[in-house]
Short mmCIF file of C-alpha atoms and ligand atoms in Angstrom, two decimals:
data_model
loop_
_atom_site.label_atom_id
_atom_site.label_comp_id
_atom_site.label_asym_id
_atom_site.label_seq_id
_atom_site.Cartn_x
_atom_site.Cartn_y
_atom_site.Cartn_z
CA MET A 1 0.00 0.00 0.00
CA LYS A 2 2.76 2.40 1.03
CA LYS A 3 4.52 1.76 -2.25
CA LYS A 4 1.40 2.71 -4.25
CA SER A 5 0.99 5.94 -2.24
CA LEU A 6 4.61 6.85 -2.84
CA ILE A 7 4.27 6.28 -6.62
CA LEU A 8 1.05 8.35 -6.68
CA LEU A 9 2.76 11.14 -4.72
CA LEU A 10 5.76 11.16 -7.04
CA SER A 11 3.50 11.18 -10.11
CA LEU A 12 1.51 14.15 -8.76
CA ALA A 13 4.76 15.98 -7.98
CA MET A 14 6.04 15.40 -11.54
CA ILE A 15 2.74 16.62 -13.06
CA PHE A 16 2.80 19.71 -10.82
CA THR A 17 6.39 20.47 -11.76
CA PHE A 18 5.59 20.11 -15.45
CA VAL A 19 2.55 22.40 -15.21
CA LEU A 20 4.53 24.96 -13.22
CA SER A 21 7.40 25.04 -15.71
CA ALA A 22 5.01 25.25 -18.67
CA CYS A 23 3.24 28.25 -17.14
CA GLY A 24 6.52 29.80 -16.07
CA GLY A 25 8.01 29.23 -19.59
CA GLY A 26 5.13 31.10 -21.10
CA SER A 27 5.90 34.17 -19.02
CA GLU A 28 9.62 33.88 -20.01
CA GLU A 29 8.62 33.61 -23.69
CA SER A 30 6.42 36.68 -23.40
CA ALA A 31 9.36 38.52 -21.78
CA ASP A 32 11.57 37.53 -24.75
CA THR A 33 9.02 38.76 -27.24
CA GLY A 34 7.85 41.66 -25.12
CA ASP A 35 8.38 45.34 -25.75
CA ASP A 36 12.18 45.00 -25.56
CA SER A 37 12.36 43.50 -29.05
CA ALA A 38 10.60 46.61 -30.47
CA VAL A 39 13.50 48.92 -29.52
CA LEU A 40 16.08 49.26 -32.31
CA LYS A 41 19.72 49.64 -31.27
CA VAL A 42 21.57 52.42 -33.12
CA VAL A 43 25.37 52.13 -32.84
CA THR A 44 27.71 55.07 -33.32
CA GLU A 45 31.06 56.55 -32.27
CA ALA A 46 30.35 59.83 -30.49
CA THR A 47 33.48 62.01 -30.77
CA PHE A 48 32.41 63.22 -34.23
CA ALA A 49 30.70 66.54 -33.53
CA PRO A 50 28.45 67.93 -34.90
CA PHE A 51 27.19 64.54 -36.15
CA GLU A 52 27.48 62.79 -32.77
CA SER A 53 29.23 63.69 -29.54
CA THR A 54 28.75 63.57 -25.79
CA GLU A 55 28.81 66.51 -23.40
CA ASP A 56 31.56 66.47 -20.74
CA GLY A 57 30.62 64.01 -18.03
CA ASP A 58 27.35 63.07 -19.71
CA ASP A 59 26.84 59.90 -21.77
CA THR A 60 23.91 61.39 -23.69
CA ILE A 61 24.72 61.42 -27.39
CA VAL A 62 23.80 64.68 -29.11
CA GLY A 63 24.17 65.91 -32.67
CA PHE A 64 22.75 65.96 -36.15
CA ASP A 65 22.58 62.18 -36.43
CA PRO A 66 20.55 61.58 -33.23
CA ASP A 67 18.18 64.40 -34.15
CA MET A 68 17.80 63.14 -37.73
CA MET A 69 17.20 59.55 -36.62
CA ALA A 70 14.70 60.71 -33.98
CA ALA A 71 12.74 62.53 -36.69
CA ILE A 72 12.86 59.47 -38.95
CA ALA A 73 11.81 57.22 -36.04
CA GLU A 74 8.85 59.49 -35.24
CA ASP A 75 7.82 59.53 -38.90
CA GLN A 76 8.02 55.73 -39.15
CA GLY A 77 6.81 54.73 -35.67
CA LEU A 78 10.16 53.28 -34.59
CA GLU A 79 11.74 53.28 -31.11
CA LEU A 80 15.52 53.75 -30.92
CA GLU A 81 18.22 53.42 -28.31
CA TRP A 82 21.80 54.59 -28.93
CA VAL A 83 25.01 52.74 -28.11
CA ASN A 84 28.41 54.44 -28.25
CA MET A 85 31.39 52.30 -29.29
CA GLU A 86 34.66 52.49 -31.22
CA PHE A 87 34.21 53.25 -34.92
CA ASP A 88 35.87 50.07 -36.13
CA SER A 89 33.43 48.06 -33.99
CA LEU A 90 30.33 49.42 -35.71
CA ILE A 91 30.09 47.08 -38.70
CA PRO A 92 31.07 44.01 -36.62
CA ALA A 93 28.32 44.98 -34.17
CA LEU A 94 25.68 44.64 -36.90
CA GLN A 95 27.29 41.48 -38.25
CA SER A 96 27.10 39.88 -34.77
CA ASP A 97 23.53 41.09 -34.13
CA GLN A 98 24.73 43.47 -31.39
CA GLY A 99 23.14 46.41 -33.22
CA ASP A 100 20.35 47.10 -35.69
CA ILE A 101 21.41 50.39 -37.29
CA ILE A 102 24.70 52.25 -37.81
CA CYS A 103 24.40 56.02 -37.87
CA ALA A 104 27.86 57.56 -37.57
CA GLY A 105 28.70 59.80 -40.52
CA MET A 106 29.84 56.64 -42.28
CA ASN A 107 30.83 56.89 -45.93
CA LYS A 108 28.81 54.26 -47.79
CA LEU A 109 31.25 54.32 -50.73
CA ALA A 110 34.34 53.31 -48.74
CA GLY A 111 36.10 49.99 -49.22
CA ASP A 112 34.11 46.81 -48.69
CA ARG A 113 31.66 48.24 -46.18
CA ALA A 114 28.69 47.70 -48.51
CA ASP A 115 29.61 44.02 -48.73
CA LYS A 116 29.07 43.67 -44.99
CA VAL A 117 26.02 45.88 -44.27
CA ASP A 118 23.25 47.44 -46.33
CA PHE A 119 23.46 51.24 -46.59
CA GLY A 120 20.50 53.52 -46.98
CA ASP A 121 20.08 56.68 -49.01
CA THR A 122 22.71 59.40 -48.61
CA TYR A 123 21.89 61.88 -45.86
CA PHE A 124 25.01 64.08 -45.98
CA GLU A 125 27.99 64.65 -48.31
CA SER A 126 31.52 65.46 -47.23
CA ASP A 127 35.22 65.51 -48.11
CA LEU A 128 38.47 65.02 -46.22
CA MET A 129 40.65 67.97 -45.21
CA LEU A 130 44.04 68.46 -43.56
CA LEU A 131 43.88 70.17 -40.17
CA VAL A 132 47.13 71.70 -38.86
CA THR A 133 48.20 74.04 -36.06
CA ALA A 134 47.67 77.74 -36.68
CA ASP A 135 51.43 78.36 -36.99
CA SER A 136 52.03 75.53 -39.51
CA ASP A 137 53.79 76.35 -42.80
CA LEU A 138 52.07 73.45 -44.56
CA THR A 139 50.03 74.46 -47.62
CA GLY A 140 48.12 71.21 -48.11
CA ILE A 141 48.25 67.40 -48.14
CA ASP A 142 50.73 67.38 -51.04
CA ALA A 143 53.17 69.50 -49.04
CA VAL A 144 53.46 66.91 -46.26
CA THR A 145 57.01 65.53 -46.05
CA SER A 146 58.30 62.07 -45.16
CA ASP A 147 59.59 63.18 -41.76
CA MET A 148 56.08 64.17 -40.63
CA LYS A 149 53.35 62.28 -38.76
CA LEU A 150 49.63 62.54 -39.49
CA ALA A 151 46.77 61.35 -37.27
CA SER A 152 43.19 60.28 -37.89
CA GLN A 153 40.58 57.92 -36.42
CA ILE A 154 41.07 54.16 -36.66
CA GLY A 155 38.79 52.38 -39.14
CA THR A 156 37.79 55.58 -40.93
CA THR A 157 38.59 56.83 -44.43
CA GLY A 158 41.01 59.30 -42.85
CA GLY A 159 42.59 56.54 -40.80
CA ASP A 160 43.00 54.37 -43.88
CA MET A 161 44.58 57.29 -45.71
CA VAL A 162 47.24 58.05 -43.09
CA GLN A 163 48.11 54.35 -42.92
CA ALA A 164 48.40 54.21 -46.72
CA MET A 165 50.62 57.31 -46.74
CA LYS A 166 52.85 55.67 -44.13
CA ASP A 167 53.02 52.42 -46.14
CA GLU A 168 53.96 54.43 -49.25
CA GLY A 169 56.72 56.23 -47.34
CA LYS A 170 55.05 59.60 -47.79
CA ILE A 171 55.02 60.22 -44.01
CA ALA A 172 57.07 58.93 -41.09
CA ASP A 173 53.99 57.61 -39.27
CA GLY A 174 50.24 57.36 -39.64
CA VAL A 175 48.80 57.62 -36.11
CA VAL A 176 45.35 56.05 -35.86
CA LEU A 177 43.46 56.70 -32.64
CA ASN A 178 40.08 55.62 -31.26
CA GLN A 179 38.71 59.11 -30.65
CA TRP A 180 38.83 62.32 -32.67
CA THR A 181 39.44 64.24 -29.46
CA ASP A 182 42.72 62.34 -29.06
CA CYS A 183 43.69 63.22 -32.63
CA TYR A 184 43.19 66.93 -31.89
CA LEU A 185 45.22 66.60 -28.67
CA GLN A 186 48.13 64.95 -30.54
CA LEU A 187 48.07 67.89 -32.98
CA GLN A 188 48.08 70.50 -30.27
CA ASN A 189 50.81 68.66 -28.32
CA GLY A 190 53.04 68.62 -31.40
CA GLU A 191 53.00 64.79 -31.53
CA VAL A 192 51.70 64.98 -35.12
CA GLN A 193 51.89 67.71 -37.75
CA GLY A 194 48.37 67.24 -39.10
CA VAL A 195 45.00 65.49 -38.70
CA ILE A 196 43.03 64.16 -41.69
CA VAL A 197 39.42 64.84 -40.80
CA ASP A 198 35.99 65.13 -42.45
CA LYS A 199 35.44 68.74 -43.48
CA PRO A 200 32.20 69.43 -41.48
CA VAL A 201 33.79 67.94 -38.37
CA GLY A 202 37.00 69.92 -38.76
CA GLU A 203 34.91 73.06 -39.26
CA ALA A 204 33.09 72.40 -35.98
CA TYR A 205 36.46 71.97 -34.23
CA LEU A 206 37.75 75.23 -35.77
CA ASN A 207 34.61 77.06 -34.58
CA ASN A 208 35.97 76.60 -31.06
CA HIS A 209 39.70 76.35 -31.76
CA GLY A 210 40.27 78.68 -34.71
CA ASP A 211 43.02 80.42 -32.75
CA ILE A 212 45.19 77.29 -32.53
CA ALA A 213 44.34 75.35 -35.69
CA LYS A 214 43.40 75.78 -39.37
CA PHE A 215 42.60 73.89 -42.55
CA VAL A 216 45.23 73.98 -45.29
CA GLY A 217 44.80 73.23 -48.99
CA GLU A 218 41.85 71.82 -50.83
CA SER A 219 39.79 68.75 -49.95
CA PHE A 220 41.26 65.46 -51.12
CA GLY A 221 40.49 61.75 -51.30
CA GLU A 222 37.11 60.26 -52.27
CA HIS A 223 34.03 62.48 -52.06
CA GLU A 224 32.00 60.92 -49.24
CA GLU A 225 28.32 60.06 -48.97
CA PHE A 226 27.18 59.49 -45.39
CA ALA A 227 24.39 56.95 -44.90
CA PHE A 228 22.84 54.88 -42.13
CA ALA A 229 23.21 51.12 -42.46
CA VAL A 230 21.31 48.02 -41.38
CA GLN A 231 22.19 44.34 -41.12
CA LYS A 232 22.64 42.67 -44.51
CA GLY A 233 19.22 41.71 -45.91
CA ASN A 234 17.06 43.77 -43.54
CA THR A 235 15.26 45.44 -46.46
CA GLU A 236 12.10 46.08 -44.44
CA LEU A 237 13.90 48.27 -41.91
CA LEU A 238 16.01 49.94 -44.60
CA GLU A 239 12.91 50.89 -46.60
CA LYS A 240 11.38 52.42 -43.46
CA LEU A 241 14.51 54.46 -42.78
CA ASN A 242 14.76 55.62 -46.40
CA THR A 243 11.08 56.56 -46.46
CA GLY A 244 11.45 58.45 -43.20
CA LEU A 245 14.46 60.32 -44.56
CA ALA A 246 12.56 61.26 -47.72
CA ASN A 247 9.62 62.45 -45.62
CA ILE A 248 11.68 64.67 -43.32
CA LYS A 249 13.42 66.14 -46.35
CA ALA A 250 10.02 66.85 -47.90
CA ASN A 251 8.48 68.41 -44.79
CA GLY A 252 11.42 70.71 -43.99
CA LYS A 253 12.57 68.94 -40.80
CA TYR A 254 15.87 67.85 -42.41
CA ASP A 255 16.74 71.43 -43.42
CA GLU A 256 15.79 72.64 -39.95
CA LEU A 257 18.29 70.19 -38.44
CA VAL A 258 21.02 71.18 -40.93
CA ASP A 259 20.51 74.82 -39.87
CA LYS A 260 20.60 73.80 -36.21
CA TRP A 261 23.85 71.87 -36.40
CA PHE A 262 25.79 73.35 -39.34
CA SER A 263 24.95 77.04 -39.56
N1 LIG B 1 33.34 59.69 -42.81
C1 LIG B 1 34.46 58.90 -42.30
C2 LIG B 1 34.27 57.41 -42.63
O1 LIG B 1 33.20 57.05 -43.10
C3 LIG B 1 34.64 59.10 -40.78
C4 LIG B 1 33.43 58.71 -39.96
C5 LIG B 1 33.70 58.81 -38.45
N2 LIG B 1 32.43 58.79 -37.71
C6 LIG B 1 32.38 58.77 -36.33
N3 LIG B 1 31.19 58.85 -35.77
N4 LIG B 1 33.49 58.69 -35.61
O2 LIG B 1 35.15 56.63 -42.41
#
């Protein structure tokens, strides 16, 4: 008799455990497919004012790109969160599903980027310039001599250019750094004789440092077309972003943001 009671008790316990886990699993599943999945992760590198930067001591990312993407998100009913990381981590982040969108003043024409992610329509155009100290005698990129060092940001078109110039023996060293702010510091400390930087970004730096730095010469390198990017094959999201961009251009919001950040 005792044996039968024990078996019955064990059977009831197993059934109870199964029911409990099944109910509990449902709540876990709903948590996995809850609101969290609706938030799209935008990855960027935020030392690139006025496109994206952070205020001293504050992690909030401000700039043209966050404002533009917020307007696109509102137009298309999307919810975004921003993640700041090193520039050369941005494409790998999308490839490893650690991000949904890149918005970082990224040139969609550069190298093999378009083989790895899908770029949207162009939202800004730019060129590279040579930034030097105010007392520099340099007249432009072609005047740089093989004893000089140039800096730019790692993983960027400028960074690739200084590394190529080093490899070709045109400069003594191509210094590639994680943050633009470090590039500017190296220039001001005399560690490098120039910084290769995107023209709108260099202009923003000169707005506040025109007494200690200047552009020299004409723009050089490939004309750049900045675009947001999504994971390869995510055509649905890309179409939403492109449509949102077209809509904010049509309704004047885009021009309002250009005036806000570039006037
Ligand atoms: N336009 C350049 C490129 O595509 C530099 C972009 C740097 N952007 C940034 N948020 N740090 O390589």
